[in-house]
Amino acid sequence: MKIIVQKYGGTSVGTPERIMAVAERIKTYAGKGYSVVVVLSAMGKTTDQLIELSKQITKTPSKREMDMLISTGEQVSIAMLAMALHEKGIGAISYTGTQIRVKTDGNFSEAKIESIATEKIEKSLKEKKVVIVAGFQGIDEEENITTLGRGGSDTTAVALAAVLNTRNCEIYTDVDGVYTADPRIVPNTKKHKEISYDEMLELSRLGAGVLHSRSVEFAKKYGVKITVRSSFNYEEGTVVMPKEEMVEKYIVSGITAKTDEAKITLRNLQDKPGIAAKLFEKLGEKKIYINLIVQSTGHDGMASISFSVLKKDLAKALELSEKLKEELGGSSVEAKEDIAIVSAVGVGMLSSYGVAGRIFRVLADNGINIEMITTSEIGISCCIDGKFAELATRVIHKEFIEAGA
Ligand code: ADP
Ligand code: ASP
Ligand code: MG
């Protein structure tokens, strides 16, 4: 049995016409002898609309009920696609996450998949049916419905490919592959034929919305080959694969801008051992995710610390920082919401020098001040004023991609 997992995103199933077009594509694969497992997102902007709907009732919904609500979008799309395939004379059956036991931890709105039962899927495939699974959702130990985080259907698809022991996983979206930057923001972007797991993981963590970062983690761990393709044409797309199998090599393979973080600065803290430990231990206890951290060089026994947190955690992080300020001998706590974290990623950086200097130079030449910097083996990120997010992405792209280096 040659199994292929195909995931279709919101825009790809945005209208009944689009669902019929997706059914037609699936029909061609079924005709070629593939056992097709399809994972769907909710139609169009359904998930956003459901979130808006909840806001008409409360600003502080229970996390359990929120997941109960926003998981419903996928139940609509899977039933619609099953009907569309039936119309075309193709056997098909839809399943929710609960029905195929997509077991997750109990972390509502950001749950992690722990296991998926395959019996039902395998039985339906043996009956020559296309199996359609609701993405983005699972159940925890107590059978509460959970969701996997925005964009999480990609992860459902890759996890299914892993448990069904197939390397074939196609992610169909509204762009025909992974580009050197978001093609909606940067002109002259180039499409990758292939990209390594490590680069794709770094890019999606740093804000390239095209793949859910956990899907790339799963793909790397279980050797699933992800192909990102458009459901609107038949272009080849981009294959995400181990770097050893790659032919293309860039110094910088992608530029991203993340605008969902905010910066907190604590000034004039005591410059002695244990201050940073205390602050970040407390933030960690509250499950606040920290991305960038900068500590100024001590002077007169004082130092300042700046760090970035997700905007959704800002109020919590600020309250905690205010509380700790006195204990740590600090003089003030400031927050800045309008920031962007612009990053350049590429495995080629491992064996190149001068990359950081070139990034800082183009930012400087465009009057963009760098407020914080962080690096990884294959990435450099700069925190800048939010209003420069697009400009910074474009000028770094121009320097490394359009200039052909
Ligand atoms: P879907 O609903 O199909 O999951 P998403 O909106 O989650 O689609 O992801 C596709 C979008 O990702 C594209 O429309 C594009 O604007 C954006 N994107 C961001 N960075 C990149 C990139 N480097 N390459 C391709 N697309 C990108
Ligand atoms: N429908 C969900 C969302 O909008 C999951 C997904 O699209 O992957 O985030
Ligand atoms: Mg997506």
CSV table of C-alpha atoms and ligand atoms in Angstrom, one decimal:
chain,number,residue,atom,x,y,z
A,1,MET,CA,0.0,0.0,0.0
A,2,LYS,CA,1.6,3.3,-1.2
A,3,ILE,CA,0.3,5.8,1.4
A,4,ILE,CA,0.4,9.6,0.7
A,5,VAL,CA,-0.6,12.2,3.3
A,6,GLN,CA,-1.9,15.5,1.8
A,7,LYS,CA,-2.8,18.5,3.9
A,8,TYR,CA,-4.9,21.3,2.6
A,9,GLY,CA,-4.8,24.7,4.3
A,10,GLY,CA,-7.7,27.2,4.9
A,11,THR,CA,-7.5,29.1,1.6
A,12,SER,CA,-7.3,25.8,-0.3
A,13,VAL,CA,-10.6,24.7,1.1
A,14,GLY,CA,-12.1,28.3,1.5
A,15,THR,CA,-15.2,27.8,-0.6
A,16,PRO,CA,-17.4,24.8,-1.8
A,17,GLU,CA,-15.8,25.4,-5.3
A,18,ARG,CA,-12.3,25.1,-3.8
A,19,ILE,CA,-13.3,21.9,-2.0
A,20,MET,CA,-14.5,20.5,-5.3
A,21,ALA,CA,-11.1,21.4,-6.9
A,22,VAL,CA,-9.3,19.7,-4.0
A,23,ALA,CA,-11.5,16.6,-4.4
A,24,GLU,CA,-10.5,16.5,-8.1
A,25,ARG,CA,-6.8,16.6,-7.2
A,26,ILE,CA,-7.3,13.8,-4.7
A,27,LYS,CA,-9.1,11.8,-7.3
A,28,THR,CA,-6.1,11.8,-9.5
A,29,TYR,CA,-3.9,10.5,-6.7
A,30,ALA,CA,-6.4,7.8,-5.9
A,31,GLY,CA,-6.5,6.9,-9.6
A,32,LYS,CA,-2.7,6.5,-9.5
A,33,GLY,CA,-3.0,3.7,-6.9
A,34,TYR,CA,-2.1,5.8,-3.9
A,35,SER,CA,-3.9,5.2,-0.5
A,36,VAL,CA,-4.7,8.9,0.3
A,37,VAL,CA,-4.9,10.3,3.8
A,38,VAL,CA,-6.1,13.9,3.7
A,39,VAL,CA,-5.7,16.4,6.6
A,40,LEU,CA,-7.7,19.6,6.5
A,41,SER,CA,-7.8,23.0,8.1
A,42,ALA,CA,-11.0,24.9,8.7
A,43,MET,CA,-12.5,26.7,5.7
A,44,GLY,CA,-11.0,30.1,5.0
A,45,LYS,CA,-10.9,32.3,8.0
A,46,THR,CA,-13.3,30.2,10.1
A,47,THR,CA,-10.9,29.8,13.0
A,48,ASP,CA,-10.4,33.6,13.3
A,49,GLN,CA,-14.2,34.1,13.1
A,50,LEU,CA,-14.7,31.6,15.9
A,51,ILE,CA,-12.2,33.4,18.1
A,52,GLU,CA,-14.1,36.7,17.3
A,53,LEU,CA,-17.3,35.0,18.2
A,54,SER,CA,-16.1,34.1,21.6
A,55,LYS,CA,-15.1,37.7,22.2
A,56,GLN,CA,-18.7,38.7,22.0
A,57,ILE,CA,-19.3,36.7,25.2
A,58,THR,CA,-16.1,37.1,27.2
A,59,LYS,CA,-12.6,38.5,27.2
A,60,THR,CA,-11.4,35.7,29.4
A,61,PRO,CA,-12.8,32.4,28.0
A,62,SER,CA,-12.0,29.1,29.7
A,63,LYS,CA,-9.1,27.5,27.8
A,64,ARG,CA,-11.0,24.2,27.6
A,65,GLU,CA,-14.1,25.8,26.1
A,66,MET,CA,-12.0,27.8,23.7
A,67,ASP,CA,-10.5,24.6,22.2
A,68,MET,CA,-13.9,23.1,22.1
A,69,LEU,CA,-15.1,26.1,20.1
A,70,ILE,CA,-12.2,26.6,17.6
A,71,SER,CA,-11.8,22.9,16.9
A,72,THR,CA,-15.3,22.9,15.2
A,73,GLY,CA,-14.1,24.6,12.0
A,74,GLU,CA,-12.2,21.4,10.9
A,75,GLN,CA,-15.3,19.2,11.5
A,76,VAL,CA,-17.2,21.3,8.8
A,77,SER,CA,-14.4,21.1,6.2
A,78,ILE,CA,-13.8,17.4,6.5
A,79,ALA,CA,-17.5,16.5,6.1
A,80,MET,CA,-17.7,18.9,3.1
A,81,LEU,CA,-14.7,17.2,1.4
A,82,ALA,CA,-16.1,13.7,2.0
A,83,MET,CA,-19.3,14.8,0.3
A,84,ALA,CA,-17.4,16.3,-2.6
A,85,LEU,CA,-15.5,13.0,-3.1
A,86,HIS,CA,-18.7,11.1,-2.9
A,87,GLU,CA,-20.1,13.3,-5.6
A,88,LYS,CA,-17.2,12.3,-7.8
A,89,GLY,CA,-17.8,8.7,-7.2
A,90,ILE,CA,-14.8,8.2,-4.8
A,91,GLY,CA,-15.2,6.3,-1.5
A,92,ALA,CA,-14.2,8.6,1.4
A,93,ILE,CA,-14.7,8.9,5.1
A,94,SER,CA,-14.0,11.7,7.5
A,95,TYR,CA,-12.7,11.4,11.1
A,96,THR,CA,-12.3,13.9,13.9
A,97,GLY,CA,-9.2,13.8,16.1
A,98,THR,CA,-11.2,12.2,18.8
A,99,GLN,CA,-12.4,9.4,16.5
A,100,ILE,CA,-8.9,8.4,15.5
A,101,ARG,CA,-7.5,9.0,19.0
A,102,VAL,CA,-5.0,11.8,18.4
A,103,LYS,CA,-3.8,11.8,22.0
A,104,THR,CA,-2.2,15.0,23.2
A,105,ASP,CA,-1.0,16.5,26.5
A,106,GLY,CA,-3.5,18.7,28.3
A,107,ASN,CA,-2.0,22.1,27.4
A,108,PHE,CA,-5.1,23.7,25.8
A,109,SER,CA,-4.4,25.9,22.7
A,110,GLU,CA,-0.8,24.6,22.4
A,111,ALA,CA,-1.2,20.9,23.0
A,112,LYS,CA,1.5,18.4,21.8
A,113,ILE,CA,0.6,15.2,20.0
A,114,GLU,CA,1.7,12.1,22.0
A,115,SER,CA,0.2,9.3,19.9
A,116,ILE,CA,-2.3,8.5,17.2
A,117,ALA,CA,-4.1,5.2,16.8
A,118,THR,CA,-3.9,3.9,13.2
A,119,GLU,CA,-6.4,0.9,13.2
A,120,LYS,CA,-9.4,2.9,12.0
A,121,ILE,CA,-7.4,4.7,9.3
A,122,GLU,CA,-5.8,1.5,8.1
A,123,LYS,CA,-9.2,-0.3,8.0
A,124,SER,CA,-10.7,2.5,5.9
A,125,LEU,CA,-7.7,2.6,3.5
A,126,LYS,CA,-8.1,-1.2,3.0
A,127,GLU,CA,-11.7,-0.6,2.1
A,128,LYS,CA,-10.3,1.7,-0.7
A,129,LYS,CA,-11.6,4.8,0.9
A,130,VAL,CA,-9.9,8.2,1.0
A,131,VAL,CA,-9.4,9.0,4.7
A,132,ILE,CA,-10.0,12.6,5.7
A,133,VAL,CA,-8.8,13.7,9.1
A,134,ALA,CA,-9.5,17.0,11.0
A,135,GLY,CA,-6.3,18.8,11.5
A,136,PHE,CA,-5.3,20.9,14.5
A,137,GLN,CA,-7.2,18.9,17.1
A,138,GLY,CA,-6.7,16.1,19.6
A,139,ILE,CA,-7.9,14.8,23.0
A,140,ASP,CA,-6.1,14.7,26.3
A,141,GLU,CA,-6.1,12.0,28.9
A,142,GLU,CA,-9.6,13.0,30.1
A,143,GLU,CA,-10.9,13.2,26.6
A,144,ASN,CA,-11.1,17.0,26.6
A,145,ILE,CA,-10.7,18.4,23.1
A,146,THR,CA,-7.4,20.1,22.6
A,147,THR,CA,-5.9,22.2,19.8
A,148,LEU,CA,-2.3,22.2,18.6
A,149,GLY,CA,-1.6,26.0,18.2
A,150,ARG,CA,-2.4,28.2,15.2
A,151,GLY,CA,-1.4,26.5,12.0
A,152,GLY,CA,-1.3,23.2,13.8
A,153,SER,CA,-2.9,21.1,11.0
A,154,ASP,CA,0.6,20.9,9.4
A,155,THR,CA,1.7,19.0,12.5
A,156,THR,CA,-1.3,16.6,12.3
A,157,ALA,CA,-0.3,15.8,8.8
A,158,VAL,CA,3.3,15.1,9.5
A,159,ALA,CA,2.5,13.1,12.6
A,160,LEU,CA,0.1,11.0,10.6
A,161,ALA,CA,2.7,10.3,8.0
A,162,ALA,CA,5.1,9.2,10.8
A,163,VAL,CA,2.6,6.8,12.4
A,164,LEU,CA,1.6,5.4,9.0
A,165,ASN,CA,5.2,4.9,8.1
A,166,THR,CA,5.3,6.9,4.9
A,167,ARG,CA,7.8,9.5,3.9
A,168,ASN,CA,5.3,11.1,1.6
A,169,CYS,CA,3.7,14.2,3.1
A,170,GLU,CA,2.4,17.1,0.9
A,171,ILE,CA,1.4,20.4,2.4
A,172,TYR,CA,-0.9,22.2,0.0
A,173,THR,CA,-1.2,25.9,0.6
A,174,ASP,CA,-1.7,29.2,-1.3
A,175,VAL,CA,2.0,29.6,-2.3
A,176,ASP,CA,3.8,27.1,-4.4
A,177,GLY,CA,6.7,26.5,-2.0
A,178,VAL,CA,9.1,27.9,0.5
A,179,TYR,CA,10.6,31.2,-0.6
A,180,THR,CA,13.6,33.1,0.5
A,181,ALA,CA,11.2,35.5,2.3
A,182,ASP,CA,7.4,35.9,2.5
A,183,PRO,CA,6.5,36.6,-1.1
A,184,ARG,CA,3.6,38.8,0.0
A,185,ILE,CA,6.1,41.2,1.6
A,186,VAL,CA,9.3,41.0,-0.3
A,187,PRO,CA,9.5,41.4,-4.1
A,188,ASN,CA,12.0,39.2,-6.0
A,189,THR,CA,11.9,36.3,-3.6
A,190,LYS,CA,13.2,33.0,-4.9
A,191,LYS,CA,11.6,29.7,-4.5
A,192,HIS,CA,13.7,26.9,-2.9
A,193,LYS,CA,13.6,23.5,-4.7
A,194,GLU,CA,14.8,22.0,-1.4
A,195,ILE,CA,15.5,23.2,2.1
A,196,SER,CA,17.0,21.4,5.1
A,197,TYR,CA,15.0,20.4,8.2
A,198,ASP,CA,17.3,22.6,10.3
A,199,GLU,CA,16.8,25.7,8.2
A,200,MET,CA,13.1,25.2,7.9
A,201,LEU,CA,12.8,24.6,11.6
A,202,GLU,CA,14.7,27.8,12.4
A,203,LEU,CA,12.7,29.8,9.8
A,204,SER,CA,9.3,28.6,11.1
A,205,ARG,CA,10.3,29.3,14.7
A,206,LEU,CA,11.4,32.8,13.7
A,207,GLY,CA,8.1,33.6,12.0
A,208,ALA,CA,7.9,32.1,8.4
A,209,GLY,CA,4.2,31.2,8.7
A,210,VAL,CA,4.3,28.7,5.8
A,211,LEU,CA,4.9,25.7,8.1
A,212,HIS,CA,4.0,25.0,11.8
A,213,SER,CA,7.4,24.6,13.5
A,214,ARG,CA,6.4,21.5,15.3
A,215,SER,CA,5.6,19.8,12.0
A,216,VAL,CA,9.2,20.3,10.9
A,217,GLU,CA,10.4,18.9,14.2
A,218,PHE,CA,8.3,15.7,13.7
A,219,ALA,CA,9.4,15.5,10.1
A,220,LYS,CA,13.1,15.6,11.1
A,221,LYS,CA,12.7,13.1,13.9
A,222,TYR,CA,10.8,10.6,11.9
A,223,GLY,CA,12.4,11.2,8.4
A,224,VAL,CA,9.2,12.4,6.8
A,225,LYS,CA,9.8,14.2,3.5
A,226,ILE,CA,7.6,17.3,3.5
A,227,THR,CA,6.7,18.8,0.1
A,228,VAL,CA,5.2,22.3,0.2
A,229,ARG,CA,3.0,22.9,-2.8
A,230,SER,CA,0.2,25.1,-4.1
A,231,SER,CA,-3.3,23.7,-4.4
A,232,PHE,CA,-3.9,26.3,-7.1
A,233,ASN,CA,-1.4,24.9,-9.6
A,234,TYR,CA,0.7,21.9,-10.4
A,235,GLU,CA,4.2,23.4,-9.8
A,236,GLU,CA,6.7,21.1,-8.1
A,237,GLY,CA,7.0,22.9,-4.8
A,238,THR,CA,9.8,22.8,-2.1
A,239,VAL,CA,11.0,19.6,-0.5
A,240,VAL,CA,12.1,19.8,3.2
A,241,MET,CA,14.8,17.2,3.7
A,242,PRO,CA,18.1,16.2,5.5
A,243,LYS,CA,20.9,18.6,4.6
A,244,GLU,CA,23.1,15.7,3.5
A,245,GLU,CA,20.7,15.0,0.6
A,246,MET,CA,20.7,18.6,-0.6
A,247,VAL,CA,22.3,20.0,-3.7
A,248,GLU,CA,21.5,23.7,-3.2
A,249,LYS,CA,23.6,25.6,-0.7
A,250,TYR,CA,23.1,29.2,0.3
A,251,ILE,CA,24.8,31.3,3.0
A,252,VAL,CA,21.4,32.8,3.8
A,253,SER,CA,18.4,30.8,2.7
A,254,GLY,CA,15.6,32.8,4.3
A,255,ILE,CA,14.7,36.1,6.0
A,256,THR,CA,11.8,36.4,8.4
A,257,ALA,CA,10.2,39.1,10.6
A,258,LYS,CA,8.4,38.2,13.7
A,259,THR,CA,6.0,40.9,15.1
A,260,ASP,CA,4.3,38.9,17.9
A,261,GLU,CA,6.8,39.8,20.6
A,262,ALA,CA,7.4,42.7,23.0
A,263,LYS,CA,10.4,43.9,24.9
A,264,ILE,CA,10.8,44.4,28.6
A,265,THR,CA,13.8,46.3,30.1
A,266,LEU,CA,14.8,46.3,33.8
A,267,ARG,CA,17.2,49.2,34.5
A,268,ASN,CA,19.9,49.5,37.1
A,269,LEU,CA,19.8,46.0,38.5
A,270,GLN,CA,22.6,45.0,40.9
A,271,ASP,CA,25.5,43.6,38.9
A,272,LYS,CA,26.2,40.5,41.0
A,273,PRO,CA,25.7,36.7,40.6
A,274,GLY,CA,22.2,35.4,40.8
A,275,ILE,CA,20.2,38.4,39.6
A,276,ALA,CA,19.5,37.1,36.1
A,277,ALA,CA,18.9,33.6,37.4
A,278,LYS,CA,16.2,34.8,39.8
A,279,LEU,CA,14.4,36.9,37.1
A,280,PHE,CA,14.4,34.2,34.5
A,281,GLU,CA,13.6,31.4,36.9
A,282,LYS,CA,10.5,33.2,38.0
A,283,LEU,CA,9.5,33.9,34.4
A,284,GLY,CA,10.0,30.2,33.6
A,285,GLU,CA,7.9,29.1,36.5
A,286,LYS,CA,5.0,31.1,35.0
A,287,LYS,CA,5.6,29.3,31.6
A,288,ILE,CA,6.6,32.6,29.9
A,289,TYR,CA,8.6,31.9,26.7
A,290,ILE,CA,11.7,34.2,26.4
A,291,ASN,CA,13.4,34.7,23.0
A,292,LEU,CA,16.1,37.4,23.1
A,293,ILE,CA,18.0,38.5,26.1
A,294,VAL,CA,20.5,41.3,26.4
A,295,GLN,CA,22.4,42.4,29.5
A,296,SER,CA,24.4,45.6,29.4
A,297,THR,CA,28.0,45.5,30.7
A,298,GLY,CA,28.0,46.3,34.4
A,299,HIS,CA,28.9,49.9,35.4
A,300,ASP,CA,29.1,51.2,39.0
A,301,GLY,CA,27.8,47.9,40.2
A,302,MET,CA,24.6,48.3,38.1
A,303,ALA,CA,23.5,46.6,34.9
A,304,SER,CA,20.3,46.6,32.8
A,305,ILE,CA,18.6,43.6,31.3
A,306,SER,CA,16.2,43.6,28.2
A,307,PHE,CA,14.4,40.5,27.0
A,308,SER,CA,11.5,39.7,24.6
A,309,VAL,CA,8.3,37.8,25.4
A,310,LEU,CA,5.3,36.9,23.3
A,311,LYS,CA,2.8,39.9,23.3
A,312,LYS,CA,0.2,37.6,24.7
A,313,ASP,CA,2.4,37.1,27.8
A,314,LEU,CA,3.4,40.7,28.2
A,315,ALA,CA,1.0,41.7,31.0
A,316,LYS,CA,2.0,38.6,33.0
A,317,ALA,CA,5.7,39.2,32.5
A,318,LEU,CA,5.4,42.9,33.3
A,319,GLU,CA,3.6,42.3,36.5
A,320,LEU,CA,6.2,39.8,37.6
A,321,SER,CA,9.1,42.1,36.6
A,322,GLU,CA,7.5,44.9,38.6
A,323,LYS,CA,7.2,42.6,41.6
A,324,LEU,CA,10.9,41.5,41.3
A,325,LYS,CA,12.3,45.0,40.6
A,326,GLU,CA,12.8,46.0,44.2
A,327,GLU,CA,14.2,42.6,45.2
A,328,LEU,CA,16.7,42.8,42.4
A,329,GLY,CA,17.6,46.4,43.3
A,330,GLY,CA,16.3,47.7,39.9
A,331,SER,CA,15.2,51.3,39.4
A,332,SER,CA,12.6,50.9,36.6
A,333,VAL,CA,10.7,48.5,34.3
A,334,GLU,CA,9.8,49.5,30.8
A,335,ALA,CA,7.9,47.8,28.1
A,336,LYS,CA,7.9,48.3,24.3
A,337,GLU,CA,5.2,46.6,22.3
A,338,ASP,CA,6.0,47.8,18.8
A,339,ILE,CA,9.1,45.7,18.0
A,340,ALA,CA,10.0,43.3,15.3
A,341,ILE,CA,12.6,40.5,15.3
A,342,VAL,CA,14.2,40.2,11.9
A,343,SER,CA,16.2,37.1,11.3
A,344,ALA,CA,18.5,35.7,8.6
A,345,VAL,CA,18.8,31.9,8.5
A,346,GLY,CA,21.2,29.6,6.5
A,347,VAL,CA,23.3,26.5,7.0
A,348,GLY,CA,26.0,28.2,5.0
A,349,MET,CA,26.6,30.5,8.0
A,350,LEU,CA,28.3,27.6,9.7
A,351,SER,CA,31.2,28.0,7.3
A,352,SER,CA,31.1,31.7,6.5
A,353,TYR,CA,32.4,34.8,8.2
A,354,GLY,CA,31.3,38.4,7.9
A,355,VAL,CA,27.5,37.6,7.8
A,356,ALA,CA,26.7,39.5,11.0
A,357,GLY,CA,28.7,42.5,9.9
A,358,ARG,CA,26.8,42.6,6.6
A,359,ILE,CA,23.4,42.4,8.3
A,360,PHE,CA,24.3,45.2,10.8
A,361,ARG,CA,25.7,47.3,8.0
A,362,VAL,CA,22.6,47.2,5.8
A,363,LEU,CA,20.4,48.0,8.8
A,364,ALA,CA,22.6,50.9,9.7
A,365,ASP,CA,22.7,52.2,6.1
A,366,ASN,CA,18.9,52.3,6.2
A,367,GLY,CA,18.8,54.1,9.6
A,368,ILE,CA,17.5,51.1,11.5
A,369,ASN,CA,18.8,50.8,15.1
A,370,ILE,CA,19.4,47.4,16.6
A,371,GLU,CA,18.0,47.1,20.1
A,372,MET,CA,18.9,43.4,20.8
A,373,ILE,CA,20.8,40.7,19.0
A,374,THR,CA,20.8,36.9,19.3
A,375,THR,CA,22.5,34.2,17.3
A,376,SER,CA,22.2,30.5,16.8
A,377,GLU,CA,24.5,28.2,14.7
A,378,ILE,CA,22.5,28.9,11.6
A,379,GLY,CA,20.7,32.2,12.4
A,380,ILE,CA,21.1,35.8,13.4
A,381,SER,CA,18.2,37.8,14.8
A,382,CYS,CA,17.9,41.5,15.5
A,383,CYS,CA,15.3,43.2,17.5
A,384,ILE,CA,14.3,46.5,15.9
A,385,ASP,CA,11.6,49.1,16.0
A,386,GLY,CA,8.3,47.5,14.7
A,387,LYS,CA,7.8,50.1,12.0
A,388,PHE,CA,10.9,48.9,10.2
A,389,ALA,CA,9.9,45.2,10.0
A,390,GLU,CA,9.2,45.1,6.3
A,391,LEU,CA,12.0,47.5,5.3
A,392,ALA,CA,14.6,45.5,7.3
A,393,THR,CA,13.4,42.2,5.7
A,394,ARG,CA,13.7,43.7,2.2
A,395,VAL,CA,17.1,45.2,2.6
A,396,ILE,CA,18.6,42.0,4.2
A,397,HIS,CA,17.0,40.0,1.4
A,398,LYS,CA,18.5,42.3,-1.2
A,399,GLU,CA,22.0,42.1,0.3
A,400,PHE,CA,22.1,38.3,0.5
A,401,ILE,CA,19.7,36.9,-2.0
A,402,GLU,CA,19.2,39.4,-4.8
A,403,ALA,CA,22.9,40.3,-4.8
A,404,GLY,CA,23.4,36.5,-5.4
A,405,ALA,CA,25.7,35.8,-2.4
B,1,ADP,P1,-2.4,27.6,5.1
B,1,ADP,O1,-3.7,28.1,5.5
B,1,ADP,O2,-2.4,26.9,3.8
B,1,ADP,O3,-1.8,26.7,6.1
B,1,ADP,P2,-0.6,29.7,5.8
B,1,ADP,O4,-1.2,31.1,5.7
B,1,ADP,O5,-0.5,29.1,7.1
B,1,ADP,O6,-1.4,28.8,4.8
B,1,ADP,O7,0.8,29.7,5.1
B,1,ADP,C1,1.0,30.2,3.8
B,1,ADP,C2,1.5,31.6,3.8
B,1,ADP,O8,2.8,31.7,4.4
B,1,ADP,C3,1.8,32.3,2.5
B,1,ADP,O9,0.6,32.8,2.0
B,1,ADP,C4,2.9,33.3,2.7
B,1,ADP,O10,2.3,34.6,2.7
B,1,ADP,C5,3.4,32.9,4.1
B,1,ADP,N1,4.9,32.8,4.1
B,1,ADP,C6,5.6,33.4,5.1
B,1,ADP,N2,6.9,33.2,4.9
B,1,ADP,C7,7.0,32.4,3.7
B,1,ADP,C8,8.1,31.9,3.0
B,1,ADP,N3,9.3,32.0,3.4
B,1,ADP,N4,7.8,31.1,1.9
B,1,ADP,C9,6.5,31.0,1.5
B,1,ADP,N5,5.4,31.5,2.2
B,1,ADP,C10,5.7,32.2,3.3
B,2,ASP,N1,-7.5,26.2,11.5
B,2,ASP,C1,-6.4,26.3,12.3
B,2,ASP,C2,-5.8,27.7,12.3
B,2,ASP,O1,-6.4,28.6,11.6
B,2,ASP,C3,-5.3,25.3,12.0
B,2,ASP,C4,-4.6,25.4,10.7
B,2,ASP,O2,-5.0,26.2,9.9
B,2,ASP,O3,-3.6,24.7,10.5
B,2,ASP,O4,-4.9,28.0,12.9
B,3,MG,MG,-0.7,27.2,7.8
